[in-house]
Amino acid sequence: MFAQTTCAFLVAALAIFATPAPSIAAESSCPTVLNHKFANLMDEPVSLCQFSGKVLLIVNTASECGYTPQYDGLEKLYRRYRDRGFMVLGFPANDFGAQEPGSNKEIAQFCRMNYGITFPVFAKTAVVGANANPLFRDLAAKTGKPPRWNFHKYLLDRTGQPVAVFESAIEPEDRQVTSQIDKLLGAR
């Protein structure tokens, strides 16, 4: 019974991180910075083009970092603004202090059980250095600010342009972040 319940829970938890397929229209009007595909935590390919036209907060995350409690603030931010065209996209990375050692399955379970995460979280990836994924390479090039630690945040407007970068120590619900999001969501 325990194994069956655990398995059912894991399937339900992983289902949260599944993302719908993008439309053809979204692909054709996809901003360059979003023109990438990444696996989600269920190892399914996801085109970032499906997030075109939304205000995005893109964050590199880790499960064993002093900033890990920011998952709570990221989820609150997502729930607060999602109906207005806002998304949080999480990219777990083990680049800083080896603070994301888990498998994708373990990351999914950690996020769901500890923080109730419902925003899209992608498969573990590199965000700095020679192996950095192309999204984080593009964001670092456009802003001149590569991540220096876990929970580095890039805010993109509806056209996919980075408009703000928030260092790790800045909490997701900090006024610096929310005022920028409010401004971008008000602009159509």
PDB file of C-alpha atoms in Angstrom, residues 49-172:
ATOM      1  CA  CYS A  49       8.080  29.840 -27.340  1.00  0.00           C
ATOM      2  CA  GLN A  50       4.805  28.899 -25.639  1.00  0.00           C
ATOM      3  CA  PHE A  51       5.597  31.599 -23.074  1.00  0.00           C
ATOM      4  CA  SER A  52       5.785  34.345 -25.734  1.00  0.00           C
ATOM      5  CA  GLY A  53       3.652  37.341 -24.837  1.00  0.00           C
ATOM      6  CA  LYS A  54       3.985  36.748 -21.099  1.00  0.00           C
ATOM      7  CA  VAL A  55       6.034  38.567 -18.494  1.00  0.00           C
ATOM      8  CA  LEU A  56       8.628  36.048 -17.311  1.00  0.00           C
ATOM      9  CA  LEU A  57      10.782  35.681 -14.232  1.00  0.00           C
ATOM     10  CA  ILE A  58      13.525  33.195 -15.100  1.00  0.00           C
ATOM     11  CA  VAL A  59      15.399  31.835 -12.089  1.00  0.00           C
ATOM     12  CA  ASN A  60      18.212  29.348 -11.544  1.00  0.00           C
ATOM     13  CA  THR A  61      17.284  27.302  -8.496  1.00  0.00           C
ATOM     14  CA  ALA A  62      18.849  24.833  -6.053  1.00  0.00           C
ATOM     15  CA  SER A  63      17.445  22.622  -3.302  1.00  0.00           C
ATOM     16  CA  GLU A  64      20.292  22.870  -0.773  1.00  0.00           C
ATOM     17  CA  CYS A  65      21.077  26.594  -0.789  1.00  0.00           C
ATOM     18  CA  GLY A  66      20.582  29.259   1.836  1.00  0.00           C
ATOM     19  CA  TYR A  67      18.290  30.941  -0.704  1.00  0.00           C
ATOM     20  CA  THR A  68      16.175  27.802  -1.259  1.00  0.00           C
ATOM     21  CA  PRO A  69      13.309  29.238   0.858  1.00  0.00           C
ATOM     22  CA  GLN A  70      12.846  31.704  -2.026  1.00  0.00           C
ATOM     23  CA  TYR A  71      10.891  28.898  -3.703  1.00  0.00           C
ATOM     24  CA  ASP A  72       8.048  29.937  -1.398  1.00  0.00           C
ATOM     25  CA  GLY A  73       8.189  33.550  -2.590  1.00  0.00           C
ATOM     26  CA  LEU A  74       8.460  32.473  -6.230  1.00  0.00           C
ATOM     27  CA  GLU A  75       5.323  30.340  -5.887  1.00  0.00           C
ATOM     28  CA  LYS A  76       3.446  33.182  -4.169  1.00  0.00           C
ATOM     29  CA  LEU A  77       4.514  35.583  -6.918  1.00  0.00           C
ATOM     30  CA  TYR A  78       3.400  33.123  -9.583  1.00  0.00           C
ATOM     31  CA  ARG A  79      -0.013  32.598  -7.977  1.00  0.00           C
ATOM     32  CA  ARG A  80      -0.467  36.342  -7.450  1.00  0.00           C
ATOM     33  CA  TYR A  81       0.188  37.311 -11.074  1.00  0.00           C
ATOM     34  CA  ARG A  82      -0.379  34.240 -13.273  1.00  0.00           C
ATOM     35  CA  ASP A  83      -3.896  35.235 -14.315  1.00  0.00           C
ATOM     36  CA  ARG A  84      -2.503  38.508 -15.651  1.00  0.00           C
ATOM     37  CA  GLY A  85       0.036  36.890 -18.001  1.00  0.00           C
ATOM     38  CA  PHE A  86       2.997  36.239 -15.697  1.00  0.00           C
ATOM     39  CA  MET A  87       5.092  33.085 -15.433  1.00  0.00           C
ATOM     40  CA  VAL A  88       7.968  31.936 -13.273  1.00  0.00           C
ATOM     41  CA  LEU A  89      10.328  29.491 -14.990  1.00  0.00           C
ATOM     42  CA  GLY A  90      12.683  27.544 -12.724  1.00  0.00           C
ATOM     43  CA  PHE A  91      15.966  26.054 -13.914  1.00  0.00           C
ATOM     44  CA  PRO A  92      17.639  23.882 -11.267  1.00  0.00           C
ATOM     45  CA  ALA A  93      21.427  24.051 -11.503  1.00  0.00           C
ATOM     46  CA  ASN A  94      24.300  22.483  -9.614  1.00  0.00           C
ATOM     47  CA  ASP A  95      26.787  25.196 -10.643  1.00  0.00           C
ATOM     48  CA  PHE A  96      27.202  26.940  -7.301  1.00  0.00           C
ATOM     49  CA  GLY A  97      28.435  24.986  -4.304  1.00  0.00           C
ATOM     50  CA  ALA A  98      27.020  21.702  -5.660  1.00  0.00           C
ATOM     51  CA  GLN A  99      23.727  22.685  -4.015  1.00  0.00           C
ATOM     52  CA  GLU A 100      21.455  20.841  -6.468  1.00  0.00           C
ATOM     53  CA  PRO A 101      22.783  17.274  -6.305  1.00  0.00           C
ATOM     54  CA  GLY A 102      19.440  15.497  -6.810  1.00  0.00           C
ATOM     55  CA  SER A 103      17.967  13.842  -9.868  1.00  0.00           C
ATOM     56  CA  ASN A 104      15.093  15.477 -11.739  1.00  0.00           C
ATOM     57  CA  LYS A 105      12.666  13.140  -9.966  1.00  0.00           C
ATOM     58  CA  GLU A 106      14.114  14.125  -6.573  1.00  0.00           C
ATOM     59  CA  ILE A 107      13.953  17.818  -7.483  1.00  0.00           C
ATOM     60  CA  ALA A 108      10.284  17.481  -8.498  1.00  0.00           C
ATOM     61  CA  GLN A 109       9.444  15.726  -5.248  1.00  0.00           C
ATOM     62  CA  PHE A 110      11.370  18.300  -3.188  1.00  0.00           C
ATOM     63  CA  CYS A 111       9.671  21.259  -4.895  1.00  0.00           C
ATOM     64  CA  ARG A 112       6.189  19.821  -4.539  1.00  0.00           C
ATOM     65  CA  MET A 113       6.455  18.455  -1.005  1.00  0.00           C
ATOM     66  CA  ASN A 114       8.316  21.381   0.559  1.00  0.00           C
ATOM     67  CA  TYR A 115       6.983  24.381  -1.360  1.00  0.00           C
ATOM     68  CA  GLY A 116       3.908  23.269  -3.319  1.00  0.00           C
ATOM     69  CA  ILE A 117       5.489  24.479  -6.555  1.00  0.00           C
ATOM     70  CA  THR A 118       3.085  24.717  -9.499  1.00  0.00           C
ATOM     71  CA  PHE A 119       5.098  26.926 -11.877  1.00  0.00           C
ATOM     72  CA  PRO A 120       7.144  25.216 -14.620  1.00  0.00           C
ATOM     73  CA  VAL A 121      10.446  23.766 -13.442  1.00  0.00           C
ATOM     74  CA  PHE A 122      12.830  22.347 -16.007  1.00  0.00           C
ATOM     75  CA  ALA A 123      15.372  19.542 -15.892  1.00  0.00           C
ATOM     76  CA  LYS A 124      18.629  20.231 -14.096  1.00  0.00           C
ATOM     77  CA  THR A 125      20.980  22.219 -16.302  1.00  0.00           C
ATOM     78  CA  ALA A 126      24.100  24.375 -16.260  1.00  0.00           C
ATOM     79  CA  VAL A 127      23.592  28.151 -16.166  1.00  0.00           C
ATOM     80  CA  VAL A 128      27.193  29.406 -16.229  1.00  0.00           C
ATOM     81  CA  GLY A 129      30.444  28.442 -17.898  1.00  0.00           C
ATOM     82  CA  ALA A 130      31.151  26.524 -21.075  1.00  0.00           C
ATOM     83  CA  ASN A 131      28.209  24.170 -20.498  1.00  0.00           C
ATOM     84  CA  ALA A 132      25.641  26.886 -19.737  1.00  0.00           C
ATOM     85  CA  ASN A 133      22.345  26.297 -21.486  1.00  0.00           C
ATOM     86  CA  PRO A 134      21.619  28.633 -24.425  1.00  0.00           C
ATOM     87  CA  LEU A 135      18.882  30.568 -22.592  1.00  0.00           C
ATOM     88  CA  PHE A 136      21.191  31.562 -19.754  1.00  0.00           C
ATOM     89  CA  ARG A 137      24.014  32.305 -22.230  1.00  0.00           C
ATOM     90  CA  ASP A 138      21.627  34.621 -24.121  1.00  0.00           C
ATOM     91  CA  LEU A 139      20.391  36.321 -20.938  1.00  0.00           C
ATOM     92  CA  ALA A 140      23.931  36.821 -19.646  1.00  0.00           C
ATOM     93  CA  ALA A 141      24.999  38.288 -23.007  1.00  0.00           C
ATOM     94  CA  LYS A 142      21.991  40.622 -23.244  1.00  0.00           C
ATOM     95  CA  THR A 143      22.262  41.888 -19.657  1.00  0.00           C
ATOM     96  CA  GLY A 144      26.001  41.599 -19.025  1.00  0.00           C
ATOM     97  CA  LYS A 145      25.068  39.830 -15.781  1.00  0.00           C
ATOM     98  CA  PRO A 146      25.519  36.069 -15.634  1.00  0.00           C
ATOM     99  CA  PRO A 147      24.310  34.343 -12.480  1.00  0.00           C
ATOM    100  CA  ARG A 148      26.796  34.629  -9.637  1.00  0.00           C
ATOM    101  CA  TRP A 149      24.856  32.276  -7.363  1.00  0.00           C
ATOM    102  CA  ASN A 150      21.605  30.332  -7.066  1.00  0.00           C
ATOM    103  CA  PHE A 151      18.287  32.197  -7.329  1.00  0.00           C
ATOM    104  CA  HIS A 152      19.582  34.829  -9.764  1.00  0.00           C
ATOM    105  CA  LYS A 153      16.502  36.312 -11.440  1.00  0.00           C
ATOM    106  CA  TYR A 154      15.939  37.703 -14.935  1.00  0.00           C
ATOM    107  CA  LEU A 155      12.710  39.607 -15.594  1.00  0.00           C
ATOM    108  CA  LEU A 156      11.580  39.655 -19.237  1.00  0.00           C
ATOM    109  CA  ASP A 157       8.844  41.793 -20.746  1.00  0.00           C
ATOM    110  CA  ARG A 158       6.103  40.460 -23.025  1.00  0.00           C
ATOM    111  CA  THR A 159       8.383  40.771 -26.071  1.00  0.00           C
ATOM    112  CA  GLY A 160      11.058  38.586 -24.468  1.00  0.00           C
ATOM    113  CA  GLN A 161      13.423  41.444 -23.701  1.00  0.00           C
ATOM    114  CA  PRO A 162      15.236  41.340 -20.350  1.00  0.00           C
ATOM    115  CA  VAL A 163      14.292  44.487 -18.431  1.00  0.00           C
ATOM    116  CA  ALA A 164      15.707  43.775 -14.976  1.00  0.00           C
ATOM    117  CA  VAL A 165      18.118  41.480 -13.194  1.00  0.00           C
ATOM    118  CA  PHE A 166      17.796  40.696  -9.504  1.00  0.00           C
ATOM    119  CA  GLU A 167      20.694  39.239  -7.568  1.00  0.00           C
ATOM    120  CA  SER A 168      20.198  36.187  -5.392  1.00  0.00           C
ATOM    121  CA  ALA A 169      19.748  38.109  -2.137  1.00  0.00           C
ATOM    122  CA  ILE A 170      16.715  39.988  -3.479  1.00  0.00           C
ATOM    123  CA  GLU A 171      13.598  38.111  -2.380  1.00  0.00           C
ATOM    124  CA  PRO A 172      10.989  37.360  -5.066  1.00  0.00           C
TER     125      PRO A 172
END
